[in-house]
mmCIF file of C-alpha atoms in Angstrom:
data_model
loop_
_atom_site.group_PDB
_atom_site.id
_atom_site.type_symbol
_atom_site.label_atom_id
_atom_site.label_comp_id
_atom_site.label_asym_id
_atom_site.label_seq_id
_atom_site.Cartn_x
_atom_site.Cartn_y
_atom_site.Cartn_z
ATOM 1 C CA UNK A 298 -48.680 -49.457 -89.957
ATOM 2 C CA UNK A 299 -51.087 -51.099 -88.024
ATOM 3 C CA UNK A 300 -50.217 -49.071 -84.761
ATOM 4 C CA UNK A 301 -53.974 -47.995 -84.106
ATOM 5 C CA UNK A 302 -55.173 -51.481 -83.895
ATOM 6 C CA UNK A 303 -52.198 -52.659 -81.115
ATOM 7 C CA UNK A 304 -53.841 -49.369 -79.056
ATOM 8 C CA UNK A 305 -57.425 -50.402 -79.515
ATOM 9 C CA UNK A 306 -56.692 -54.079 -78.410
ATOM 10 C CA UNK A 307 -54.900 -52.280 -75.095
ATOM 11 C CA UNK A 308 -57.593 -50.015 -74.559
ATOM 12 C CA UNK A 309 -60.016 -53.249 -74.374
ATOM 13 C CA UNK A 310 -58.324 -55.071 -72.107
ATOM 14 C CA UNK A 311 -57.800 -51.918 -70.253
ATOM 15 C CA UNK A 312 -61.724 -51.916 -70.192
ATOM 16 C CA UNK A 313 -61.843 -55.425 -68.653
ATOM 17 C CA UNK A 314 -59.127 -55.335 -66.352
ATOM 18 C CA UNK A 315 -58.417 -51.720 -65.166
ATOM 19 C CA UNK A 316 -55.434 -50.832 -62.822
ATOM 20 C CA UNK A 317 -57.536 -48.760 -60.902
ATOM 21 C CA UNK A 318 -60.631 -51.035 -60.228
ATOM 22 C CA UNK A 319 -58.349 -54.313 -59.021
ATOM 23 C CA UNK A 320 -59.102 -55.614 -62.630
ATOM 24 C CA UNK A 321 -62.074 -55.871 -62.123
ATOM 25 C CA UNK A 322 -63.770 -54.037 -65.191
ATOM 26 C CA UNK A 323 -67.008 -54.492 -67.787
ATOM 27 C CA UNK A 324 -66.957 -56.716 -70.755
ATOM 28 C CA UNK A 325 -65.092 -54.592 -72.872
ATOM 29 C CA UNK A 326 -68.050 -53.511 -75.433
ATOM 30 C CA UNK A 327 -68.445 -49.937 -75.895
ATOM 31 C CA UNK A 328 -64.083 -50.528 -76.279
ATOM 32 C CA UNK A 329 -64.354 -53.102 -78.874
ATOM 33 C CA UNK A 330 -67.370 -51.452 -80.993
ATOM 34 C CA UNK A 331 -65.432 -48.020 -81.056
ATOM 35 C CA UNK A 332 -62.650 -50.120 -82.481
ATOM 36 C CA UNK A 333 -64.849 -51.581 -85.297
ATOM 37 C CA UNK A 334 -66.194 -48.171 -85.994
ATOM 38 C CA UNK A 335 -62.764 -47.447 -86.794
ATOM 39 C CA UNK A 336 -61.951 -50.908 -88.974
ATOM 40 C CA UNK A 337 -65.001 -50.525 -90.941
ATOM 41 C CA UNK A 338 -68.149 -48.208 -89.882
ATOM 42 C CA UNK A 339 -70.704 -49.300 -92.305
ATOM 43 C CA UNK A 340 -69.763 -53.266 -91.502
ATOM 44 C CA UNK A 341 -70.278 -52.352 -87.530
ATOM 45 C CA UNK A 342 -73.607 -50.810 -88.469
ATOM 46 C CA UNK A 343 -74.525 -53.631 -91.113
ATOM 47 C CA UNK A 344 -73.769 -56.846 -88.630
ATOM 48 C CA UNK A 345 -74.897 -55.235 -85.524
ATOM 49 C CA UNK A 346 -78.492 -54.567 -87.056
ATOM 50 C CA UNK A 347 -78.070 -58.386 -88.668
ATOM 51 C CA UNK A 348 -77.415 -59.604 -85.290
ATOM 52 C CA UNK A 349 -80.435 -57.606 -83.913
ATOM 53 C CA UNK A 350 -82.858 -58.733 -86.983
ATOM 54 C CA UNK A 351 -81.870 -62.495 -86.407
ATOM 55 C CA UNK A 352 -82.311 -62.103 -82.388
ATOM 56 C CA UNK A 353 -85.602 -60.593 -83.078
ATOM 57 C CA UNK A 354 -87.057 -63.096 -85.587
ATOM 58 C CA UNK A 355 -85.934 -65.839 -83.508
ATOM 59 C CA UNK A 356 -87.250 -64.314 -80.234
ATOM 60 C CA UNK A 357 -83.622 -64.660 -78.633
ATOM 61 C CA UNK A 358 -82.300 -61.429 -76.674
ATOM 62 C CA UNK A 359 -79.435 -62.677 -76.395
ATOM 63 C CA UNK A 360 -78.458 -63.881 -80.246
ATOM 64 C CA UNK A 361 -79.999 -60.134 -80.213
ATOM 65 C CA UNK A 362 -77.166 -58.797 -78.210
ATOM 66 C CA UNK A 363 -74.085 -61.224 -79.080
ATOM 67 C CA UNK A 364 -74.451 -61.874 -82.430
ATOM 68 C CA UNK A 365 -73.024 -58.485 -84.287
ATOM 69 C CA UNK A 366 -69.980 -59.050 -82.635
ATOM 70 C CA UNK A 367 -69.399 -62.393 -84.069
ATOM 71 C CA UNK A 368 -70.548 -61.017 -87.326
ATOM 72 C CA UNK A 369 -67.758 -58.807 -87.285
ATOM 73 C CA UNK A 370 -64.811 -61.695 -88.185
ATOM 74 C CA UNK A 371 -66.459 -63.013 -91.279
ATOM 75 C CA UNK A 372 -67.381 -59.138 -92.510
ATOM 76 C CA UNK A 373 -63.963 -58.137 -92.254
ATOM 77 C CA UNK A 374 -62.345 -62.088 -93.583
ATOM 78 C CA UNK A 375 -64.214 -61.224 -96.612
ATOM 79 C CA UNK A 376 -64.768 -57.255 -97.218
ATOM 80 C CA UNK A 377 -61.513 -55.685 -96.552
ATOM 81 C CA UNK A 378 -59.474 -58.478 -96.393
ATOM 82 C CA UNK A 379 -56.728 -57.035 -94.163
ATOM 83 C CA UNK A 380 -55.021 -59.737 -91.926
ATOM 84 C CA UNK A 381 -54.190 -57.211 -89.518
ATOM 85 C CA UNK A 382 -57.593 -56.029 -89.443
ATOM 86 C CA UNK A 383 -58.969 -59.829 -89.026
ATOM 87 C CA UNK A 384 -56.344 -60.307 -86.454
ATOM 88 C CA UNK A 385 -57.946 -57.516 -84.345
ATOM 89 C CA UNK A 386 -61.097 -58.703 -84.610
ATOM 90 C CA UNK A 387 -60.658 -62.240 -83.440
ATOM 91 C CA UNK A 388 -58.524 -60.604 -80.368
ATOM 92 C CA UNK A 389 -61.314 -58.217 -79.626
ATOM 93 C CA UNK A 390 -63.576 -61.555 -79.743
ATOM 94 C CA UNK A 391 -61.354 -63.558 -77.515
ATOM 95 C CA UNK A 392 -61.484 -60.897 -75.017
ATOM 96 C CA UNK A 393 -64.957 -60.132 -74.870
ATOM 97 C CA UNK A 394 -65.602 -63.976 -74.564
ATOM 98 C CA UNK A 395 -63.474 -64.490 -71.907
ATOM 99 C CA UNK A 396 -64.589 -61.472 -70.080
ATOM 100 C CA UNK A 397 -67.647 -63.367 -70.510
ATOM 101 C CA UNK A 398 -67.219 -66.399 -69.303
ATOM 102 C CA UNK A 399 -68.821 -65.881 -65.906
ATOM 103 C CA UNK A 400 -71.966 -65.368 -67.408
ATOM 104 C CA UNK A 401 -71.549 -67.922 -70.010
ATOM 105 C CA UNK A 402 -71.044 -70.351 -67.099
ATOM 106 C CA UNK A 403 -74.312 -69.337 -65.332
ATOM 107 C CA UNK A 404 -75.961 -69.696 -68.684
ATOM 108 C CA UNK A 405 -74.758 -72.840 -69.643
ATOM 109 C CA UNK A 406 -75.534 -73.943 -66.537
ATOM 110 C CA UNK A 407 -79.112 -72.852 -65.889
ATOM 111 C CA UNK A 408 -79.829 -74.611 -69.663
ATOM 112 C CA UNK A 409 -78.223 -78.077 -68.495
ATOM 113 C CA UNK A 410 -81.208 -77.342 -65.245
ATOM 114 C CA UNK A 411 -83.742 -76.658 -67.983
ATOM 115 C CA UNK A 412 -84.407 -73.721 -65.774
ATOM 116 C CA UNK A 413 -82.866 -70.830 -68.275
ATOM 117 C CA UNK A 414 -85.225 -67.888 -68.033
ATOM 118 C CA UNK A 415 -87.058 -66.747 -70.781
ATOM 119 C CA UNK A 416 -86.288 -64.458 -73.220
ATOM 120 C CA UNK A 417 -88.117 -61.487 -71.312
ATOM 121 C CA UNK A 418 -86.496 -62.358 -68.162
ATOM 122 C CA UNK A 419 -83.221 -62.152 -69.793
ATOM 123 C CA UNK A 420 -83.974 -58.945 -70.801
ATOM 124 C CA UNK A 421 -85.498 -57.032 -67.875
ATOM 125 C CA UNK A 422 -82.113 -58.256 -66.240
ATOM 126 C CA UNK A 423 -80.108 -56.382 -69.180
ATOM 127 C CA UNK A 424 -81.965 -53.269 -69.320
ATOM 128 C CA UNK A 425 -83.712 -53.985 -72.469
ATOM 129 C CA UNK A 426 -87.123 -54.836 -71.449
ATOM 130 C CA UNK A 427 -89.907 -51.724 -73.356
ATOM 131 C CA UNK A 428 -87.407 -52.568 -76.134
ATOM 132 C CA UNK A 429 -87.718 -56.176 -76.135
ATOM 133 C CA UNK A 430 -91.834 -55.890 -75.821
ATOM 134 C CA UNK A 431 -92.111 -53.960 -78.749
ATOM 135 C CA UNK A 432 -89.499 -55.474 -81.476
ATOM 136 C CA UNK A 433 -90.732 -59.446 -80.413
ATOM 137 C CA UNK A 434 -93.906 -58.703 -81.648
ATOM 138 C CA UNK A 435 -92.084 -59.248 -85.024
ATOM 139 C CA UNK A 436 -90.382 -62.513 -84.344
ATOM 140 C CA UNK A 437 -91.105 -65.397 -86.501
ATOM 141 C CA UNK A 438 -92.622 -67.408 -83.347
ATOM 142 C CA UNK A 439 -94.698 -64.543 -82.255
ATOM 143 C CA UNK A 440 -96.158 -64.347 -86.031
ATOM 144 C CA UNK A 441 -96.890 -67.986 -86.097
ATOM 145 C CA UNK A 442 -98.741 -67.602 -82.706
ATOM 146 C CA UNK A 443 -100.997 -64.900 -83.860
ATOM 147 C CA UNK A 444 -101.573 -66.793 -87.273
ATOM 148 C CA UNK A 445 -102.524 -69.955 -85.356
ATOM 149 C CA UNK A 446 -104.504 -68.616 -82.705
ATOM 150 C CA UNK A 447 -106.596 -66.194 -85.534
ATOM 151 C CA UNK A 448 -106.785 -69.629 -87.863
ATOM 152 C CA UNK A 449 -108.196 -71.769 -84.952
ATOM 153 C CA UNK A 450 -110.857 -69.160 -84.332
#
């Protein structure tokens, strides 16, 4: 019985909206992830470093940072193929999004400005800055810089 996944859905939102804290909580990550360990460790470890390979060849921290987590409903739609599984994994989505929404809003809104910070902004504010200098030297725009500015030498 699927029992496991009904207490790893609880224990997100009780990462998001803890009694203790007013409800006011984190995003729910480190919850959710140690919940997809569980589904399926070698499809948490395979679609998080996706995520992080496309974020870094399209020099986008945050495709970088969100997009493992989305990688995680078609990985388990088509490798395990357990409805209860999927189930979890759209839930664990919804509430991360949600939990999310504040910054989604912010984002959203500084790109209708045109006045959405750049990708090394975005990640001195999440911590990720030495990391983010040395993997965007491999992104596909970075590349094309260096080819164009050693070609128009």
């Amino acid at each position: 019985q699927p029992y496991y996944l009904a207490s790893a859905t609880a224990a997100i939102v009780g990462h998001i909206y803890p009694i203790y804290f007013r409800f006011e909580g984190g995003m729910g990550i480190s919850t959710m992830y140690g919940g997809f360990f569980v589904l399926d460790w070698l499809g948490t470890i395979i679609t998080t470093l996706t995520g992080m390979l496309v974020g870094i060849l399209a020099e986008k921290v945050l495709i970088m940072r969100w997009s493992g987590i989305l990688l995680m409903i078609p990985w388990i739609w088509f490798r395990p193929r357990d409805p209860y599984k999927l189930l979890y994994v759209v839930i664990a989505n919804m509430l991360y999004w949600f939990a999310m929404r504040s910054v989604l809003i912010q984002y959203f809104t500084l790109k209708s400005r045109n006045t959405l910070p750049d990708s090394n902004t975005i990640a001195e504010m999440q911590g990720m800055q030495s990391f983010w200098q040395f993997v965007r030297r491999f992104s596909i725009p970075q590349l094309m810089r260096k080819f164009r500015r050693k070609n128009s030498v």
